[in-house]
CSV table of C-alpha atoms in Angstrom, one decimal:
chain,number,residue,atom,x,y,z
A,1,MET,CA,1.2,35.3,-44.9
A,2,TYR,CA,3.3,33.1,-47.1
A,3,SER,CA,5.0,29.9,-45.8
A,4,VAL,CA,7.6,28.3,-48.1
A,5,ARG,CA,10.8,26.2,-47.8
A,6,LYS,CA,13.8,25.7,-50.0
A,7,VAL,CA,14.4,22.2,-51.4
A,8,THR,CA,17.5,23.5,-53.2
A,9,ASP,CA,18.8,27.0,-53.9
A,10,ASP,CA,16.4,27.4,-56.8
A,11,LEU,CA,13.7,24.9,-56.0
A,12,PHE,CA,11.0,25.8,-53.4
A,13,TRP,CA,8.2,24.0,-51.7
A,14,ILE,CA,5.1,26.2,-51.8
A,15,GLY,CA,2.4,23.8,-50.4
A,16,GLY,CA,0.4,23.8,-47.3
A,17,ASN,CA,-1.1,21.7,-44.5
A,18,ASP,CA,-4.7,20.7,-43.8
A,19,HIS,CA,-5.8,19.9,-40.2
A,20,ARG,CA,-9.4,20.7,-40.8
A,21,LEU,CA,-10.1,17.8,-43.2
A,22,THR,CA,-11.2,14.7,-41.2
A,23,LEU,CA,-11.6,12.2,-44.1
A,24,PHE,CA,-9.2,12.0,-47.0
A,25,GLU,CA,-11.1,11.4,-50.2
A,26,ASN,CA,-14.1,11.5,-47.8
A,27,ILE,CA,-13.3,7.9,-46.6
A,28,HIS,CA,-9.9,7.6,-44.9
A,29,PRO,CA,-9.5,9.2,-41.4
A,30,ILE,CA,-6.5,11.6,-41.1
A,31,PRO,CA,-6.3,12.5,-37.4
A,32,LYS,CA,-2.8,14.0,-37.9
A,33,GLY,CA,-3.8,15.9,-41.1
A,34,VAL,CA,-2.2,15.9,-44.5
A,35,SER,CA,0.0,18.1,-46.6
A,36,TYR,CA,-0.6,19.3,-50.2
A,37,ASN,CA,2.8,19.8,-51.9
A,38,ALA,CA,3.6,22.0,-54.9
A,39,TYR,CA,7.0,23.2,-56.0
A,40,VAL,CA,8.5,26.1,-58.0
A,41,LEU,CA,11.7,26.1,-59.9
A,42,LEU,CA,13.4,29.5,-60.6
A,43,ASP,CA,15.5,29.0,-63.7
A,44,GLU,CA,15.9,31.2,-66.7
A,45,LYS,CA,12.2,30.2,-67.0
A,46,THR,CA,10.0,29.7,-64.0
A,47,VAL,CA,8.2,26.4,-63.5
A,48,LEU,CA,5.3,25.4,-61.2
A,49,PHE,CA,5.1,21.7,-60.5
A,50,ASP,CA,1.4,20.9,-59.7
A,51,THR,CA,-1.0,23.1,-57.7
A,52,ALA,CA,-3.0,22.3,-54.5
A,53,ASP,CA,-6.3,21.4,-53.0
A,54,TRP,CA,-9.0,24.1,-52.9
A,55,ASP,CA,-8.8,24.1,-49.1
A,56,ILE,CA,-5.4,25.8,-49.1
A,57,CYS,CA,-5.7,27.7,-52.4
A,58,ARG,CA,-5.3,31.2,-50.8
A,59,LEU,CA,-2.1,30.2,-49.0
A,60,PHE,CA,-0.8,28.3,-52.1
A,61,LEU,CA,-1.3,31.4,-54.3
A,62,GLU,CA,0.4,33.7,-51.7
A,63,ASN,CA,3.3,31.3,-51.6
A,64,LEU,CA,3.5,31.2,-55.4
A,65,GLU,CA,3.5,35.0,-55.7
A,66,HIS,CA,6.1,35.3,-53.0
A,67,VAL,CA,8.6,32.9,-54.6
A,68,LEU,CA,8.1,34.4,-58.1
A,69,ALA,CA,8.8,37.9,-56.6
A,70,GLY,CA,7.4,39.7,-59.6
A,71,ARG,CA,8.6,37.3,-62.2
A,72,PRO,CA,6.1,35.8,-64.7
A,73,LEU,CA,5.2,32.2,-64.5
A,74,ASP,CA,6.4,30.5,-67.7
A,75,TYR,CA,5.4,26.9,-67.3
A,76,ILE,CA,3.0,24.7,-65.2
A,77,VAL,CA,3.8,21.0,-65.1
A,78,ILE,CA,0.8,18.9,-64.1
A,79,ASN,CA,1.8,15.5,-63.0
A,80,HIS,CA,-1.6,14.5,-61.6
A,81,MET,CA,-5.1,15.9,-62.2
A,82,GLU,CA,-6.8,14.7,-59.0
A,83,PRO,CA,-8.6,17.7,-57.4
A,84,ASP,CA,-6.5,17.6,-54.2
A,85,HIS,CA,-3.6,18.7,-56.4
A,86,ALA,CA,-5.3,20.3,-59.4
A,87,ALA,CA,-8.3,22.2,-57.9
A,88,SER,CA,-6.3,25.4,-57.8
A,89,LEU,CA,-5.1,25.1,-61.4
A,90,GLY,CA,-7.9,27.4,-62.7
A,91,GLU,CA,-6.9,30.2,-60.3
A,92,VAL,CA,-3.3,29.9,-61.5
A,93,LEU,CA,-4.3,30.1,-65.1
A,94,LEU,CA,-6.4,33.2,-64.5
A,95,ARG,CA,-3.5,35.0,-62.7
A,96,TYR,CA,-0.8,33.9,-65.1
A,97,PRO,CA,-2.3,34.0,-68.6
A,98,ASP,CA,1.0,33.5,-70.4
A,99,ALA,CA,2.0,30.3,-68.7
A,100,ALA,CA,2.3,27.2,-70.8
A,101,ILE,CA,0.9,23.9,-69.5
A,102,ILE,CA,2.9,20.7,-69.7
A,103,SER,CA,1.1,17.4,-69.2
A,104,THR,CA,-0.2,14.2,-70.7
A,105,GLU,CA,-2.9,13.8,-73.2
A,106,LYS,CA,-5.3,12.3,-70.7
A,107,ALA,CA,-4.6,15.0,-68.2
A,108,PHE,CA,-5.6,17.7,-70.7
A,109,ILE,CA,-8.8,15.7,-71.3
A,110,MET,CA,-9.4,15.7,-67.5
A,111,MET,CA,-8.8,19.4,-67.3
A,112,ARG,CA,-11.8,19.9,-69.5
A,113,GLN,CA,-13.8,17.3,-67.7
A,114,PHE,CA,-13.2,19.2,-64.4
A,115,GLY,CA,-14.1,22.5,-66.1
A,116,VAL,CA,-10.7,24.1,-65.5
A,117,PRO,CA,-11.2,27.6,-67.0
A,118,ASN,CA,-9.0,29.0,-69.8
A,119,VAL,CA,-7.2,25.8,-70.5
A,120,ASP,CA,-7.6,26.2,-74.3
A,121,GLU,CA,-6.3,29.8,-74.1
A,122,HIS,CA,-2.9,28.6,-72.8
A,123,THR,CA,-0.1,27.0,-74.8
A,124,GLN,CA,-0.4,23.2,-74.3
A,125,ILE,CA,2.7,21.0,-74.4
A,126,MET,CA,1.7,17.4,-74.5
A,127,VAL,CA,4.5,15.0,-73.4
A,128,GLY,CA,5.1,11.3,-73.4
A,129,GLU,CA,7.6,8.8,-72.1
A,130,GLY,CA,11.2,10.1,-72.2
A,131,ASP,CA,10.4,13.5,-73.6
A,132,THR,CA,12.5,16.3,-72.3
A,133,GLN,CA,12.0,20.0,-71.6
A,134,CYS,CA,14.7,22.6,-71.0
A,135,PHE,CA,14.0,25.6,-68.7
A,136,GLY,CA,17.5,27.1,-69.0
A,137,GLY,CA,20.0,25.5,-66.7
A,138,HIS,CA,17.6,22.7,-65.8
A,139,THR,CA,16.4,19.9,-68.2
A,140,VAL,CA,13.6,17.6,-67.1
A,141,THR,CA,12.4,14.3,-68.5
A,142,PHE,CA,9.0,12.8,-68.2
A,143,VAL,CA,8.1,9.3,-66.9
A,144,MET,CA,4.7,8.0,-67.7
A,145,ALA,CA,3.0,6.4,-64.6
A,146,PRO,CA,-0.5,5.4,-65.7
A,147,MET,CA,-2.7,3.9,-62.9
A,148,VAL,CA,-0.4,5.1,-60.2
A,149,HIS,CA,-3.1,5.7,-59.3
A,150,TRP,CA,-5.0,7.5,-62.1
A,151,PRO,CA,-4.6,6.9,-65.8
A,152,GLU,CA,-3.2,10.3,-66.6
A,153,ALA,CA,-0.5,10.4,-64.0
A,154,MET,CA,3.2,11.1,-64.9
A,155,MET,CA,6.3,11.8,-63.0
A,156,THR,CA,9.0,14.4,-63.8
A,157,LEU,CA,12.7,14.0,-63.2
A,158,ASP,CA,15.0,17.0,-63.1
A,159,LEU,CA,18.2,15.7,-64.8
A,160,THR,CA,20.1,18.7,-63.4
A,161,ASN,CA,19.4,18.7,-59.7
A,162,GLY,CA,18.0,15.2,-59.3
A,163,ALA,CA,14.6,16.3,-58.1
A,164,PHE,CA,12.0,13.6,-58.9
A,165,PHE,CA,8.4,14.9,-58.8
A,166,THR,CA,6.5,11.7,-58.2
A,167,ALA,CA,2.8,12.7,-58.1
A,168,ASP,CA,1.0,10.5,-55.6
A,169,ALA,CA,3.7,7.9,-55.3
A,170,PHE,CA,6.0,8.0,-52.2
A,171,GLY,CA,3.4,10.1,-50.4
A,172,SER,CA,2.0,9.9,-46.9
A,173,PHE,CA,-0.7,11.1,-44.6
A,174,ILE,CA,0.3,13.5,-41.8
A,175,ALA,CA,0.7,17.2,-42.1
A,176,LEU,CA,4.3,18.5,-42.4
A,177,ASP,CA,3.9,21.3,-39.9
A,178,GLY,CA,7.2,23.0,-40.8
A,179,LYS,CA,9.2,19.8,-41.3
A,180,LEU,CA,9.7,19.4,-45.0
A,181,PHE,CA,12.3,16.6,-45.2
A,182,ALA,CA,11.9,13.0,-44.1
A,183,ASP,CA,15.2,13.3,-42.2
A,184,GLU,CA,13.7,16.1,-40.0
A,185,VAL,CA,11.3,13.6,-38.4
A,186,ASN,CA,11.7,10.1,-37.0
A,187,PHE,CA,10.1,8.6,-40.1
A,188,GLU,CA,10.2,4.9,-39.2
A,189,ARG,CA,8.8,5.5,-35.8
A,190,ASP,CA,6.2,8.3,-36.4
A,191,TRP,CA,5.4,8.2,-40.2
A,192,LEU,CA,5.9,4.8,-41.6
A,193,ASP,CA,2.5,3.4,-40.6
A,194,GLU,CA,0.7,6.4,-42.1
A,195,ALA,CA,2.9,6.1,-45.3
A,196,ARG,CA,1.9,2.5,-45.6
A,197,ARG,CA,-1.8,3.2,-44.9
A,198,TYR,CA,-1.7,5.9,-47.6
A,199,TYR,CA,0.0,3.6,-50.1
A,200,THR,CA,-2.1,0.5,-49.4
A,201,ASN,CA,-5.5,2.2,-49.5
A,202,ILE,CA,-4.8,4.7,-52.3
A,203,VAL,CA,-2.4,2.9,-54.6
A,204,GLY,CA,-2.4,-0.7,-53.3
A,205,LYS,CA,-4.6,-2.1,-56.0
A,206,TYR,CA,-2.1,-1.1,-58.7
A,207,GLY,CA,1.0,-3.0,-57.6
A,208,PRO,CA,2.0,-4.2,-61.1
A,209,GLN,CA,1.8,-0.6,-62.4
A,210,VAL,CA,4.0,0.6,-59.4
A,211,GLN,CA,6.5,-2.2,-60.2
A,212,ARG,CA,6.8,-0.9,-63.8
A,213,VAL,CA,7.5,2.6,-62.5
A,214,LEU,CA,10.0,1.3,-60.0
A,215,GLY,CA,11.7,-0.5,-62.9
A,216,LYS,CA,12.0,2.8,-64.7
A,217,ALA,CA,13.3,4.5,-61.6
A,218,ALA,CA,15.9,1.9,-61.0
A,219,ALA,CA,17.5,2.7,-64.4
A,220,VAL,CA,18.0,6.3,-63.2
A,221,LEU,CA,18.4,5.8,-59.5
A,222,ASP,CA,21.9,7.3,-59.5
A,223,LYS,CA,20.3,10.5,-60.9
A,224,ILE,CA,17.6,10.8,-58.2
A,225,LYS,CA,18.7,13.1,-55.3
A,226,PHE,CA,15.3,14.2,-54.0
A,227,ILE,CA,11.9,12.5,-54.1
A,228,CYS,CA,9.3,15.3,-54.1
A,229,PRO,CA,5.8,13.7,-53.6
A,230,LEU,CA,2.5,15.5,-53.6
A,231,HIS,CA,1.8,14.5,-50.0
A,232,GLY,CA,4.2,14.0,-47.1
A,233,PRO,CA,7.9,14.8,-46.7
A,234,VAL,CA,10.6,15.3,-49.3
A,235,TRP,CA,13.3,12.6,-49.4
A,236,ARG,CA,16.9,13.6,-49.7
A,237,GLU,CA,18.5,10.9,-47.5
A,238,ASN,CA,18.0,7.1,-47.3
A,239,ILE,CA,16.1,7.1,-50.6
A,240,PRO,CA,16.7,3.4,-51.3
A,241,TRP,CA,15.2,2.4,-47.9
A,242,PHE,CA,11.9,4.0,-48.8
A,243,ILE,CA,11.9,2.7,-52.4
A,244,ASP,CA,12.4,-0.8,-50.9
A,245,LYS,CA,9.2,-0.3,-48.9
A,246,TYR,CA,7.3,0.5,-52.1
A,247,ASP,CA,8.9,-2.5,-53.7
A,248,HIS,CA,7.6,-4.8,-50.9
A,249,TRP,CA,4.1,-3.2,-50.9
A,250,SER,CA,3.7,-3.3,-54.7
A,251,ARG,CA,4.9,-6.9,-54.8
A,252,TYR,CA,2.4,-7.7,-52.0
A,253,GLU,CA,5.2,-9.2,-50.0
A,254,PRO,CA,4.9,-8.7,-46.2
A,255,GLU,CA,7.3,-6.3,-44.5
A,256,ASN,CA,7.4,-8.4,-41.3
A,257,ARG,CA,6.8,-11.9,-40.1
A,258,GLY,CA,4.0,-11.1,-37.8
A,259,VAL,CA,0.4,-11.8,-37.0
A,260,LEU,CA,-2.8,-9.6,-37.2
A,261,ILE,CA,-5.8,-11.0,-35.3
A,262,ALA,CA,-8.9,-9.2,-36.6
A,263,TYR,CA,-12.0,-10.1,-34.7
A,264,ALA,CA,-15.7,-9.4,-35.0
A,265,SER,CA,-17.5,-9.9,-31.7
A,266,MET,CA,-21.0,-8.9,-30.8
A,267,TYR,CA,-21.0,-9.6,-27.1
A,268,GLY,CA,-17.4,-10.2,-26.2
A,269,ASP,CA,-17.0,-13.9,-26.4
A,270,THR,CA,-15.2,-13.9,-29.8
A,271,GLU,CA,-13.0,-11.1,-28.5
A,272,THR,CA,-12.1,-13.1,-25.4
A,273,ALA,CA,-11.0,-16.0,-27.6
A,274,ALA,CA,-9.0,-13.7,-29.9
A,275,GLN,CA,-7.2,-12.1,-27.0
A,276,ALA,CA,-6.4,-15.5,-25.5
A,277,LEU,CA,-5.0,-16.7,-28.8
A,278,ALA,CA,-2.8,-13.5,-29.0
A,279,ALA,CA,-1.3,-14.3,-25.6
A,280,LYS,CA,-0.6,-17.9,-26.6
A,281,ILE,CA,1.1,-16.8,-29.8
A,282,VAL,CA,3.3,-14.4,-27.9
A,283,GLU,CA,4.2,-17.1,-25.3
A,284,ARG,CA,5.5,-19.1,-28.3
A,285,GLY,CA,8.0,-16.3,-29.1
A,286,ILE,CA,6.1,-14.5,-31.8
A,287,THR,CA,5.8,-11.0,-30.3
A,288,ASP,CA,4.8,-9.0,-33.4
A,289,VAL,CA,1.1,-9.6,-32.8
A,290,THR,CA,-1.6,-6.9,-33.4
A,291,VAL,CA,-5.2,-7.4,-32.3
A,292,CYS,CA,-8.0,-5.3,-33.9
A,293,ASP,CA,-11.7,-5.1,-33.5
A,294,VAL,CA,-13.1,-4.8,-37.0
A,295,SER,CA,-16.1,-2.9,-35.7
A,296,ASP,CA,-14.0,-0.2,-34.0
A,297,THR,CA,-11.0,0.0,-36.4
A,298,HIS,CA,-11.4,1.8,-39.7
A,299,VAL,CA,-10.8,-0.5,-42.5
A,300,SER,CA,-7.9,1.6,-43.9
A,301,TYR,CA,-5.9,0.7,-40.8
A,302,LEU,CA,-6.8,-3.0,-41.1
A,303,ILE,CA,-5.7,-3.0,-44.7
A,304,SER,CA,-2.4,-1.2,-43.8
A,305,GLU,CA,-1.6,-3.8,-41.2
A,306,SER,CA,-2.6,-6.6,-43.5
A,307,PHE,CA,0.0,-5.4,-46.0
A,308,ARG,CA,2.6,-5.2,-43.2
A,309,VAL,CA,2.4,-8.7,-41.7
A,310,SER,CA,2.6,-12.2,-43.0
A,311,HIS,CA,-0.2,-13.9,-41.1
A,312,ILE,CA,-3.8,-12.9,-40.5
A,313,VAL,CA,-6.3,-14.5,-38.1
A,314,LEU,CA,-9.9,-13.9,-39.0
A,315,ALA,CA,-12.2,-14.4,-36.0
A,316,SER,CA,-15.9,-13.8,-36.7
A,317,VAL,CA,-19.3,-14.5,-35.4
A,318,THR,CA,-22.0,-15.8,-37.7
A,319,TYR,CA,-24.6,-13.1,-38.5
A,320,ASN,CA,-27.8,-13.9,-40.3
A,321,LEU,CA,-26.1,-17.1,-41.5
A,322,ASN,CA,-23.3,-15.1,-43.0
A,323,ILE,CA,-20.0,-13.4,-42.2
A,324,TYR,CA,-20.4,-10.5,-39.8
A,325,PRO,CA,-21.0,-7.5,-42.0
A,326,VAL,CA,-17.9,-5.5,-40.9
A,327,MET,CA,-15.7,-8.5,-41.3
A,328,LEU,CA,-17.1,-9.1,-44.8
A,329,ASP,CA,-16.4,-5.4,-45.6
A,330,TYR,CA,-12.8,-6.0,-44.5
A,331,LEU,CA,-12.5,-9.0,-46.8
A,332,GLU,CA,-14.0,-7.1,-49.7
A,333,HIS,CA,-11.4,-4.4,-49.2
A,334,MET,CA,-8.6,-7.1,-49.3
A,335,LYS,CA,-10.1,-8.2,-52.6
A,336,LEU,CA,-10.4,-4.7,-54.0
A,337,LEU,CA,-6.9,-3.8,-53.0
A,338,ASN,CA,-5.4,-7.0,-54.4
A,339,LEU,CA,-3.9,-8.3,-51.2
A,340,GLN,CA,-2.1,-11.6,-51.8
A,341,ASN,CA,0.8,-13.8,-50.5
A,342,ARG,CA,-0.7,-14.0,-47.0
A,343,THR,CA,-1.3,-16.9,-44.6
A,344,PHE,CA,-4.7,-17.1,-42.8
A,345,ALA,CA,-6.1,-18.9,-39.9
A,346,ILE,CA,-9.8,-18.9,-39.0
A,347,MET,CA,-11.8,-18.7,-35.8
A,348,GLU,CA,-15.6,-18.9,-36.0
A,349,ASN,CA,-18.5,-18.5,-33.6
A,350,GLY,CA,-22.3,-19.0,-33.7
A,351,SER,CA,-25.0,-19.8,-31.3
A,352,TRP,CA,-27.2,-22.0,-33.4
A,353,ALA,CA,-25.6,-22.1,-36.9
A,354,ILE,CA,-21.9,-21.8,-37.2
A,355,LYS,CA,-21.2,-20.7,-40.8
A,356,SER,CA,-18.7,-17.9,-40.7
A,357,GLY,CA,-15.6,-20.1,-40.9
A,358,ASP,CA,-16.5,-21.9,-44.0
A,359,LEU,CA,-17.7,-18.7,-45.7
A,360,MET,CA,-14.5,-16.8,-44.8
A,361,GLN,CA,-12.4,-19.7,-46.2
A,362,GLU,CA,-14.4,-19.8,-49.3
A,363,PHE,CA,-14.0,-16.1,-49.8
A,364,ILE,CA,-10.2,-16.3,-49.4
A,365,GLU,CA,-9.9,-19.2,-51.8
A,366,ALA,CA,-12.1,-17.6,-54.4
A,367,ASN,CA,-10.8,-14.0,-54.3
A,368,LEU,CA,-7.3,-13.7,-52.9
A,369,LYS,CA,-4.3,-14.7,-54.9
A,370,LYS,CA,-1.5,-16.9,-53.6
A,371,CYS,CA,-3.0,-17.1,-50.1
A,372,GLU,CA,-2.9,-20.1,-47.8
A,373,VAL,CA,-5.5,-21.1,-45.1
A,374,LEU,CA,-3.8,-23.0,-42.3
A,375,ASP,CA,-5.2,-26.4,-41.5
A,376,THR,CA,-6.3,-25.4,-38.0
A,377,ARG,CA,-9.5,-23.8,-36.9
A,378,VAL,CA,-11.1,-22.8,-33.6
A,379,THR,CA,-14.9,-23.2,-33.5
A,380,MET,CA,-17.1,-21.8,-30.8
A,381,ALA,CA,-20.7,-22.3,-30.0
A,382,SER,CA,-21.6,-19.0,-28.3
A,383,SER,CA,-18.3,-19.0,-26.3
A,384,LEU,CA,-15.1,-21.0,-25.9
A,385,PRO,CA,-15.2,-23.1,-22.7
A,386,SER,CA,-12.0,-24.0,-20.8
A,387,SER,CA,-12.4,-27.6,-22.0
A,388,LYS,CA,-11.5,-26.4,-25.6
A,389,GLU,CA,-8.4,-24.4,-24.6
A,390,SER,CA,-6.4,-27.1,-26.4
A,391,ASP,CA,-7.9,-25.9,-29.7
A,392,LEU,CA,-6.4,-22.5,-29.0
A,393,ASP,CA,-3.1,-24.1,-28.1
A,394,ALA,CA,-3.1,-26.1,-31.3
A,395,MET,CA,-3.8,-23.0,-33.4
A,396,ALA,CA,-1.1,-21.0,-31.6
A,397,ASP,CA,1.4,-23.8,-32.3
A,398,VAL,CA,0.6,-23.9,-36.0
A,399,ILE,CA,0.7,-20.2,-36.4
A,400,ALA,CA,3.9,-19.7,-34.5
A,401,ALA,CA,5.6,-22.5,-36.5
A,402,SER,CA,4.3,-21.0,-39.8
A,403,VAL,CA,5.6,-17.5,-38.9
A,404,ARG,CA,9.0,-19.0,-38.2
A,405,GLY,CA,8.9,-20.8,-41.5
A,406,GLU,CA,8.6,-24.2,-39.9
A,407,LYS,CA,6.3,-27.0,-40.9
A,408,LYS,CA,3.9,-28.0,-38.1
């Protein structure tokens, strides 16, 4: 049974949803599923924009056949060759042997690397920056987007109807479940966190490359009427608001003046101190405070929250004279994903050798760009006695003042 939706009178979404997959890219939890988006344009020529993951291949092919309604498929535009979008390409080529493939030089190389059958039996149209292609009433232009987030990626802008096919940019976790457009959901309440988690963990490392693409998009912003990503909802309203989110994320600027307290606690004492600090920060009027156990929170959520807020408190026990392993993994992900422009505070614990604080500060100073470590630290020997509550108060004072932009 097919399942399609109209984007415009002659542009159709023919993707599908996946609630069976538990780990996106076999690493990121997706408890609310994910969508794989593909689109068909019915012009004088018919055009397929990208394909789909193998998990929904049968539905995708049924959707494609239904929308074509007996017409041949004339063109296949491949914006991105990652298998969650291109795994079904071979099946399309087998069923539509006369279709021409439009893509980048590197994408054609990857088609052969992935063993896509019959690629060399099809007409290949290799495009570059600013090239155009006319399908009848619609003319599209191609925007090269290397390393957003693969080297072969491109985006396609329909100059006729304003549909911007953005590959993995402007995507999100969460299955669509019938709701195609961002204005059909409460995006800011229910989707924004997952859109941020998607961006920061999938694309976050490549902020400069995203900035270059945003610069290109700004020049044609008046022509963009729809953003059609390969995951998540289609945007037809409030487009500048979502582009602004990407601008903040890709410049590594925090969305909010707030605090993440990430703690690593073996037996609960570091956790108790972290929770006490959270209460004291809130008492000082800073209510955007999130507390996360790094042992019980997947690192993709930690990274997403780290991109959201301006201040991060790292609270870690010392483990084998080092940083607690899960905390160290979190720090390594910050480095890998190029997190910068953040303010840190440090809490440390150890029963006989307290090393984690110095090591965390050394890691930040050596690996994270444009980051500040506040001149305040809480040090615990096994636990924090009531006699050292003043240390928590001092840290809460400094953090609250810093969040407000005051000097303390």
